[in-house]
Short mmCIF file of C-alpha atoms and ligand atoms in Angstrom, two decimals:
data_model
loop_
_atom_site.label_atom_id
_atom_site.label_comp_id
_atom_site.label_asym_id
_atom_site.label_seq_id
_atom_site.Cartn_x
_atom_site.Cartn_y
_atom_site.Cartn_z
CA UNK A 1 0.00 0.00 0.00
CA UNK A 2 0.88 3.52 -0.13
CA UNK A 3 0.50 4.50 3.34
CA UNK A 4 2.88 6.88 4.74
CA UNK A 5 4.15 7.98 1.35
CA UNK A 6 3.07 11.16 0.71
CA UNK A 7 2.96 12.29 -2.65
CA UNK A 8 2.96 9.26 -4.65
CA UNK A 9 0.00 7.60 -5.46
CA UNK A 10 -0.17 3.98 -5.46
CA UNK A 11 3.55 2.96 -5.13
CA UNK A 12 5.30 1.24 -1.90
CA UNK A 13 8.89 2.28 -1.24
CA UNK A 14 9.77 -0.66 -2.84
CA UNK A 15 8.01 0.81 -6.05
CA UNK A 16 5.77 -2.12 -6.36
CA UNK A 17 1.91 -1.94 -6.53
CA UNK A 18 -0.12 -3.86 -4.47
CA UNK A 19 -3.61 -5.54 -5.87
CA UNK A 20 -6.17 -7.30 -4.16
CA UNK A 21 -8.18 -9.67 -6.20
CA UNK A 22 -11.49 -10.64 -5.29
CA UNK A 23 -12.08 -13.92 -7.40
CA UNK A 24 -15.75 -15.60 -8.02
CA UNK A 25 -14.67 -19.36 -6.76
CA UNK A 26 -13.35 -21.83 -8.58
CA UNK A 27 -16.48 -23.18 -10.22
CA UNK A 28 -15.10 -24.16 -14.16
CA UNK A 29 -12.43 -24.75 -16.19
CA UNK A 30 -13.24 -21.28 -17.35
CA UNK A 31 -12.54 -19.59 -14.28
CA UNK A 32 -9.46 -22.09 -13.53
CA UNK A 33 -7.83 -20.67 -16.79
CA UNK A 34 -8.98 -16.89 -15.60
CA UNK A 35 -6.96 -17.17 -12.71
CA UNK A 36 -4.36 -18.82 -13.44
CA UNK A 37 -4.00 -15.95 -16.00
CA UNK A 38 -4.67 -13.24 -13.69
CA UNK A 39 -1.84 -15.25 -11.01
CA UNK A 40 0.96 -15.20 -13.75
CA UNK A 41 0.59 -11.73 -15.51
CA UNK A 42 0.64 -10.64 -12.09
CA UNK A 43 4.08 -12.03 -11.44
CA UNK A 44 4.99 -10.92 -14.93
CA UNK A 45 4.56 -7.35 -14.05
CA UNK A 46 5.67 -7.01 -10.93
CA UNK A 47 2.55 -6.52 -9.20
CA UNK A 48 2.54 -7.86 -5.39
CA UNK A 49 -1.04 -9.81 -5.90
CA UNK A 50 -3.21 -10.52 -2.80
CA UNK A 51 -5.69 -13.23 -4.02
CA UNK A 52 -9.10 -14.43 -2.60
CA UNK A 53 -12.06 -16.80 -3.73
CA UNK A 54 -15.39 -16.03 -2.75
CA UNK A 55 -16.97 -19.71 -3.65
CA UNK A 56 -19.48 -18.23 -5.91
CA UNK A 57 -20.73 -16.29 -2.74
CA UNK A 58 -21.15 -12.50 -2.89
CA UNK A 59 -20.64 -11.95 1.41
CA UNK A 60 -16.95 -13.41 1.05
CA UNK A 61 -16.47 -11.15 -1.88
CA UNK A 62 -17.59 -8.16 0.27
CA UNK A 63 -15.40 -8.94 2.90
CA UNK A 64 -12.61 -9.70 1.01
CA UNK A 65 -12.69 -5.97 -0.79
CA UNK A 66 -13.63 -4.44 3.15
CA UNK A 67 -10.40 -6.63 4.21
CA UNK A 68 -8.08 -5.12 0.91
CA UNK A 69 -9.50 -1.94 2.19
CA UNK A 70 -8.09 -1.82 5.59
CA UNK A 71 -4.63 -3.33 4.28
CA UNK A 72 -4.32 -0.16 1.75
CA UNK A 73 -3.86 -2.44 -1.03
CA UNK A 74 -2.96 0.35 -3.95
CA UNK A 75 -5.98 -0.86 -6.26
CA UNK A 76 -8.65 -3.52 -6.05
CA UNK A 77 -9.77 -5.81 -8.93
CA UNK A 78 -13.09 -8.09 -8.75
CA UNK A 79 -15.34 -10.12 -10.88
CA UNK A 80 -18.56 -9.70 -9.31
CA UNK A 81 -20.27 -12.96 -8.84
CA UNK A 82 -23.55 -11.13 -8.93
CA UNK A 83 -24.90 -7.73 -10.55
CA UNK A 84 -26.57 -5.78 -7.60
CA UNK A 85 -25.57 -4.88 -4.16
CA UNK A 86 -22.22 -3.48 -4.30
CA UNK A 87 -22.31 0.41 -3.87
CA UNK A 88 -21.87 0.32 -0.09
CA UNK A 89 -18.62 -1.37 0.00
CA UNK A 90 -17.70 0.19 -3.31
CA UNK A 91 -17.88 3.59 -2.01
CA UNK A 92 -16.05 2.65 0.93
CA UNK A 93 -13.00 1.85 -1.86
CA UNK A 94 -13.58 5.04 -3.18
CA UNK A 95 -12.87 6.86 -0.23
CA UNK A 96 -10.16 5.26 1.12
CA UNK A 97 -8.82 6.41 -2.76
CA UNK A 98 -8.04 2.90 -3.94
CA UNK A 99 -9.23 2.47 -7.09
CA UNK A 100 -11.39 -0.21 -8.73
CA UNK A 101 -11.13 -2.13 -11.58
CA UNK A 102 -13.69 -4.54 -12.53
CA UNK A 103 -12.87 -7.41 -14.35
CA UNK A 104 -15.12 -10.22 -16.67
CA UNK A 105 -18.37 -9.84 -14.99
CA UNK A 106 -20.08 -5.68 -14.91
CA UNK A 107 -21.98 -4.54 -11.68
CA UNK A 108 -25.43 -3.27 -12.38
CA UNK A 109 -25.30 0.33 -10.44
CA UNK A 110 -26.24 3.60 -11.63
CA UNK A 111 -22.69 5.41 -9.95
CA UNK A 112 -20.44 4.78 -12.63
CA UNK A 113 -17.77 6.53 -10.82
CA UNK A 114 -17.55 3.29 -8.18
CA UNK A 115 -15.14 2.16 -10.70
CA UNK A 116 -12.20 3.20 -13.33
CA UNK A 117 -13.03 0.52 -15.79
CA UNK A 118 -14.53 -2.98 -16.40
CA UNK A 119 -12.25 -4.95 -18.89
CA UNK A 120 -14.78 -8.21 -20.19
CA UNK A 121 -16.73 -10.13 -22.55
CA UNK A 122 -20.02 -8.81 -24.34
CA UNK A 123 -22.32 -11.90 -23.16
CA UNK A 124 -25.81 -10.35 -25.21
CA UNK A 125 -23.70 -11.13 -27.97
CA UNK A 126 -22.43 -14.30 -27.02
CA UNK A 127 -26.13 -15.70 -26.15
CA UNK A 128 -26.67 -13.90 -29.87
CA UNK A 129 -24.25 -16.05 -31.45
CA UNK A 130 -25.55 -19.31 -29.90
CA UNK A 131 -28.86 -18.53 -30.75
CA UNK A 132 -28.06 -17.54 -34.57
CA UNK A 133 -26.13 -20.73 -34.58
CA UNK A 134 -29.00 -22.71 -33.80
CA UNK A 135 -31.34 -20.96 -35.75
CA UNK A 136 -29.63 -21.58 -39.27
CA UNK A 137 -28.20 -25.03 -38.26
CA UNK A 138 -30.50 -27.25 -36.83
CA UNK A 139 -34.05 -27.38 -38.94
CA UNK A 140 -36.84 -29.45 -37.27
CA UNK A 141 -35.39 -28.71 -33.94
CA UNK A 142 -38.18 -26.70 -31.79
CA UNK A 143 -37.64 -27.37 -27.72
CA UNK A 144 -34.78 -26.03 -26.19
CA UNK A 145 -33.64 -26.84 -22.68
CA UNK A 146 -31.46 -23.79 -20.89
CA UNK A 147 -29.09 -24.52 -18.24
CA UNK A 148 -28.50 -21.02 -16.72
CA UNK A 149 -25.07 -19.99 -15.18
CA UNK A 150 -25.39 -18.52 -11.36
CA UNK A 151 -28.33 -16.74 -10.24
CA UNK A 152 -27.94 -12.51 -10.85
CA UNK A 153 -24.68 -13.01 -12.79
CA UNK A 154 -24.23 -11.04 -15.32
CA UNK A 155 -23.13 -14.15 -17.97
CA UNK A 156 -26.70 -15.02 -17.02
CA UNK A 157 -28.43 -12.55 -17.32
CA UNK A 158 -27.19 -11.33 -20.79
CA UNK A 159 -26.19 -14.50 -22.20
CA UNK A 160 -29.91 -15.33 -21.76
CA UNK A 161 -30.73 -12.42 -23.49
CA UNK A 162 -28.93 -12.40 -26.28
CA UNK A 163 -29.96 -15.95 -26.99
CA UNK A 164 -33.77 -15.07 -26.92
CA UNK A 165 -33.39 -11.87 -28.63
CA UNK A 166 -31.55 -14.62 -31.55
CA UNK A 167 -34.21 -17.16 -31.64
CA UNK A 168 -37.54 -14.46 -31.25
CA UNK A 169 -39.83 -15.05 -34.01
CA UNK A 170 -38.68 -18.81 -35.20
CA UNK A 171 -40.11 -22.02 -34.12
CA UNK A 172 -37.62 -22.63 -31.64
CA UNK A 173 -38.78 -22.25 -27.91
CA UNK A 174 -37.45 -22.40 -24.57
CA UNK A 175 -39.44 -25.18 -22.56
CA UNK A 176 -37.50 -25.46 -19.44
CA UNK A 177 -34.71 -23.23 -17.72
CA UNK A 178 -32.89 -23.76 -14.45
CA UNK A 179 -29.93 -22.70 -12.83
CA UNK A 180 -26.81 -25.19 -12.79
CA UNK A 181 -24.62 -22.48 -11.04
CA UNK A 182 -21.79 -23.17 -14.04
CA UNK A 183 -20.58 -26.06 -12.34
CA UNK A 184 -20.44 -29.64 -13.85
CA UNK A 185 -22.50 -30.85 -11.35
CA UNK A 186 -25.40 -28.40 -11.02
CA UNK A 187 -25.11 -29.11 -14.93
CA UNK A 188 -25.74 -32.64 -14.83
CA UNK A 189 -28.76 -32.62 -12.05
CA UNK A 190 -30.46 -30.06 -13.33
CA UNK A 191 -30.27 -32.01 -16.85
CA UNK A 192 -31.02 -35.10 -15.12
CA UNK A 193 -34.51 -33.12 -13.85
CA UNK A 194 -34.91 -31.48 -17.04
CA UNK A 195 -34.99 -35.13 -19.04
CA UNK A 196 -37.45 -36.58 -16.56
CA UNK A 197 -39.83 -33.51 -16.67
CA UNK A 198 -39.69 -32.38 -20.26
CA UNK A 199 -41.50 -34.76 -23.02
CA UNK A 200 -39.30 -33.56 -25.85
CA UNK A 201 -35.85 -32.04 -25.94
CA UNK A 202 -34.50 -31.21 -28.87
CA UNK A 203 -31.40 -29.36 -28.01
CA UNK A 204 -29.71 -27.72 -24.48
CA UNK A 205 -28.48 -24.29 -24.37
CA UNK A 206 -25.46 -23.99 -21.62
CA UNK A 207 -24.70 -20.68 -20.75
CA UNK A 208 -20.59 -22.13 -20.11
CA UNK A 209 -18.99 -25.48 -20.98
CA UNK A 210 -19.15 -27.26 -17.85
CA UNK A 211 -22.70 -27.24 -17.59
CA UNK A 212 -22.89 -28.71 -20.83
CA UNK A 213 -20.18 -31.72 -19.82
CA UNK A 214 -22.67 -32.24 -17.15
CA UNK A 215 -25.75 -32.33 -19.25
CA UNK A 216 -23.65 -34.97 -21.25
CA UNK A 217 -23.45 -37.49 -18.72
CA UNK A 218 -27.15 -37.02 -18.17
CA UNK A 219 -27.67 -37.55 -21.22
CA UNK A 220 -25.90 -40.72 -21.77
CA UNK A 221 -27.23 -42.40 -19.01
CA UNK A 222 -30.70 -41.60 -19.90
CA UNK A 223 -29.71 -43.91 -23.20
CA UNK A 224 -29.65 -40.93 -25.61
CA UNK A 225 -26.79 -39.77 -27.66
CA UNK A 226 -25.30 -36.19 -27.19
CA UNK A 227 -24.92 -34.19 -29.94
CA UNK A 228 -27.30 -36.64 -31.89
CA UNK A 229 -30.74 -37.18 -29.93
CA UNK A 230 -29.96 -33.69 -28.78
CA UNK A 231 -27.63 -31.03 -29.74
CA UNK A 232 -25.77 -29.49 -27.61
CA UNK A 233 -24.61 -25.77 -27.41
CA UNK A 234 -22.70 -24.20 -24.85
CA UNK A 235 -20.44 -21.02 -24.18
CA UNK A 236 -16.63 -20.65 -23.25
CA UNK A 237 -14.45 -22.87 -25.24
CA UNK A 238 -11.99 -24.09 -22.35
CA UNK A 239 -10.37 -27.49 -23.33
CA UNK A 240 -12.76 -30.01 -22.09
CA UNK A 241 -15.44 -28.48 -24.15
CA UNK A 242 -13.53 -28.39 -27.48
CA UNK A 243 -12.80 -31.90 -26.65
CA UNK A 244 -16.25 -32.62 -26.35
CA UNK A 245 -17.09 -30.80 -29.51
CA UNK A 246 -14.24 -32.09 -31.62
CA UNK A 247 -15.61 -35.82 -30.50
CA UNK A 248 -19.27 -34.52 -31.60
CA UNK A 249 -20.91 -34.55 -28.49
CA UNK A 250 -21.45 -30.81 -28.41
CA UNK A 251 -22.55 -29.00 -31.45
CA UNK A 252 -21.17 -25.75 -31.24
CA UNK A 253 -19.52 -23.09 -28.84
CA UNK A 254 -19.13 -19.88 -28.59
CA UNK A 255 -15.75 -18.67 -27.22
CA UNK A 256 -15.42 -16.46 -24.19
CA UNK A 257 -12.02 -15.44 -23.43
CA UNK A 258 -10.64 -15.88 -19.57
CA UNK A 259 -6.93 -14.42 -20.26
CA UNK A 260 -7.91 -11.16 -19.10
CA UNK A 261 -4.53 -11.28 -17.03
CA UNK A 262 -2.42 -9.04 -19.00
CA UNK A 263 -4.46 -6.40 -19.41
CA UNK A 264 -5.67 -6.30 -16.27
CA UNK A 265 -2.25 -5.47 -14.93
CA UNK A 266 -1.42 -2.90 -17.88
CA UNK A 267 -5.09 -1.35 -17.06
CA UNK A 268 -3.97 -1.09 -13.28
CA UNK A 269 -0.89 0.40 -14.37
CA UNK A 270 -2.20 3.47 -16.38
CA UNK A 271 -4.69 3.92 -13.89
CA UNK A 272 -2.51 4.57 -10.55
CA UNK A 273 0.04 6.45 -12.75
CA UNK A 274 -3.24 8.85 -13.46
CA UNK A 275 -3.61 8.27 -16.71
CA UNK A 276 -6.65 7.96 -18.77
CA UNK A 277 -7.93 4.48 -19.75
CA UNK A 278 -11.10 3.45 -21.57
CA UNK A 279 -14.30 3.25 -19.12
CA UNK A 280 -14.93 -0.25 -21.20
CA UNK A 281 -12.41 -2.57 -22.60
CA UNK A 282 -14.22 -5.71 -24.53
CA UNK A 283 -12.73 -8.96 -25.26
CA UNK A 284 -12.51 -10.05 -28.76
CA UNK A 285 -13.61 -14.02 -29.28
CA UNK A 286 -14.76 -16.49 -32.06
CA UNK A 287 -17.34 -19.38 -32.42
CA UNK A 288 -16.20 -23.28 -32.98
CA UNK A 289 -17.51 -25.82 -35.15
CA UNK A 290 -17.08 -29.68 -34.52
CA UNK A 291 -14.85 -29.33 -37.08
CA UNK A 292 -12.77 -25.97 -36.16
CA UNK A 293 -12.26 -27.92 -33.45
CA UNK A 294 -10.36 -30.22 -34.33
CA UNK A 295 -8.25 -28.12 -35.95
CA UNK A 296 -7.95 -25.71 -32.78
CA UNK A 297 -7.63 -28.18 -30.26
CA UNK A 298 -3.95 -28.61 -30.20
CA UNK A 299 -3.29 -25.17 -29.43
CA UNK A 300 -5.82 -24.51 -27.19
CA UNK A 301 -3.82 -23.31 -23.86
CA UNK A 302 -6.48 -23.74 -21.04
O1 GYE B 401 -18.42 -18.30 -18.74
C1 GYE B 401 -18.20 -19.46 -16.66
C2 GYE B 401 -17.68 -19.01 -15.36
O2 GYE B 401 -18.00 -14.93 -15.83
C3 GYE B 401 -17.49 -15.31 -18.11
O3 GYE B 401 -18.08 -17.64 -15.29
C4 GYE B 401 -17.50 -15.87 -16.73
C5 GYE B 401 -18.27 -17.15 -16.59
C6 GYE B 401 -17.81 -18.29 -17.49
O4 GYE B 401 -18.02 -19.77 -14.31
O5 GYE B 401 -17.63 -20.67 -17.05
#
């Protein structure tokens, strides 16, 4: 921190700024990938990185930012694990001066100045890709099943939305949606539920990858073929999923990029040496194939 300093804003004697990183949990390979990411760039760029997971719950976040607070971290990065309910603490960052960086997920709050940046995806368009996907690929196809990542998340929310904005006006209609949290598991029960309750299911829409690996073991114990007796579609591209969609068993993904690391630490930078950055930095990402897939798959890196 930069207690005692006077003068210079952000920097220790030793010169080196000090972050506190608020994570989500460690719920996918996704988010694996993300931090590892955020972990080594760190490193890389001399940034002394204080690190906390929240297990997908929003208190722990809180107190881990209240906790950064108090130890005069220099700046404070977080991806909120839900959209609403973080002014209070927020504003306690802001005047204690640390700044804020938000990072993958956005907060839903009308003070805009609770925050330098937020450095992400756009998920309305990812949900807008599956959905386009879908709509031009898989004729006769009518009941879709939605596996929903965590509760208030923003992936949720807007991947959710761009999805039905996508499909509005064709034959295709969501008949069941549920929450599987992101995780493999919640995945695979709520799938489980979903193929018990729902008379005809024509394809699954996972808002992330894991969800989707889930929904595949559901499937296959339920005697039906993934990818076959129902497509599959999911969001994030980590290994396990291209592996699942070079092998056929999902039908498509859309890519959402969790090597926010690097910029992240060059965003932190400009901002505590007082220099302007952009109040919105967006991630640019692709869609896979089965058979871009294949092709990708060796070099995929998480
Ligand atoms: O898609 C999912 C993870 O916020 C973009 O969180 C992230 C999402 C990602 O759990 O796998």
């Amino acid at each position: 921190g930069g207690s005692g300093d006077a003068g210079s804003t952000g920097a220790k004697d030793d010169g080196k700024i000090t972050m506190g990183f608020a994570q989500v949990g460690a719920e996918s390979g996704w988010r694996t990938a993300n931090t590892k990411s955020i972990q080594e760039e760190a490193a890389a760029a001399g940034v002394d990185l204080k690190f906390s997971d929240a297990q997908q719950k929003q208190e722990n976040q809180i107190k881990a930012i209240r906790s950064y607070i108090q130890q005069k971290v220099d700046i404070i990065a977080f991806s909120p694990v839900v959209e609403t309910g973080w002014d209070t603490v927020l504003l306690e960052a802001k005047r204690a001066n640390i700044p804020v960086i938000l990072t993958d997920r956005a907060i839903d709050s009308d003070d805009t100045t609770l925050y330098k940046t937020f450095l992400g995806s756009d998920f309305v368009l990812e949900g807008k890709k599956a959905g386009e996907w879908l709509k031009e690929n898989a004729a006769g196809a009518k009941n879709v099943v939605e596996l929903q990542g965590t509760t208030g998340a923003a992936p949720a929310i807007d991947r959710k939305k761009g999805f039905e904005e996508a499909i509005a006006g064709t034959d295709l209609k969501i008949v069941a949606t549920q929450t599987g949290d992101f995780t493999r598991s919640g995945g695979k029960q709520v799938m489980e539920a979903f193929l018990k309750s729902v008379p005809q299911i024509d394809v699954v829409y996972a808002h992330n990858d894991d969800m989707g690996l889930g929904a595949i073991e559901a499937i296959k114990a339920a005697g039906k073929v993934p990818g076959k007796d129902i497509k599959i579609i999911t969001v994030d591209a980590v290994k396990d999923g291209m592996t699942a969609l070079a092998a056929g068993e999902i039908n498509f993904i859309v890519e959402c990029n969790p090597l926010l690391g690097k910029q992240l630490m060059d965003l932190s930078k400009k901002v505590l040496a007082g220099e302007e950055v952009p109040p919105r930095v967006v991630t640019e990402e692709t869609t896979f194939t089965s058979e871009q897939a294949k092709t990708e798959l060796p070099n995929r890196k998480y």
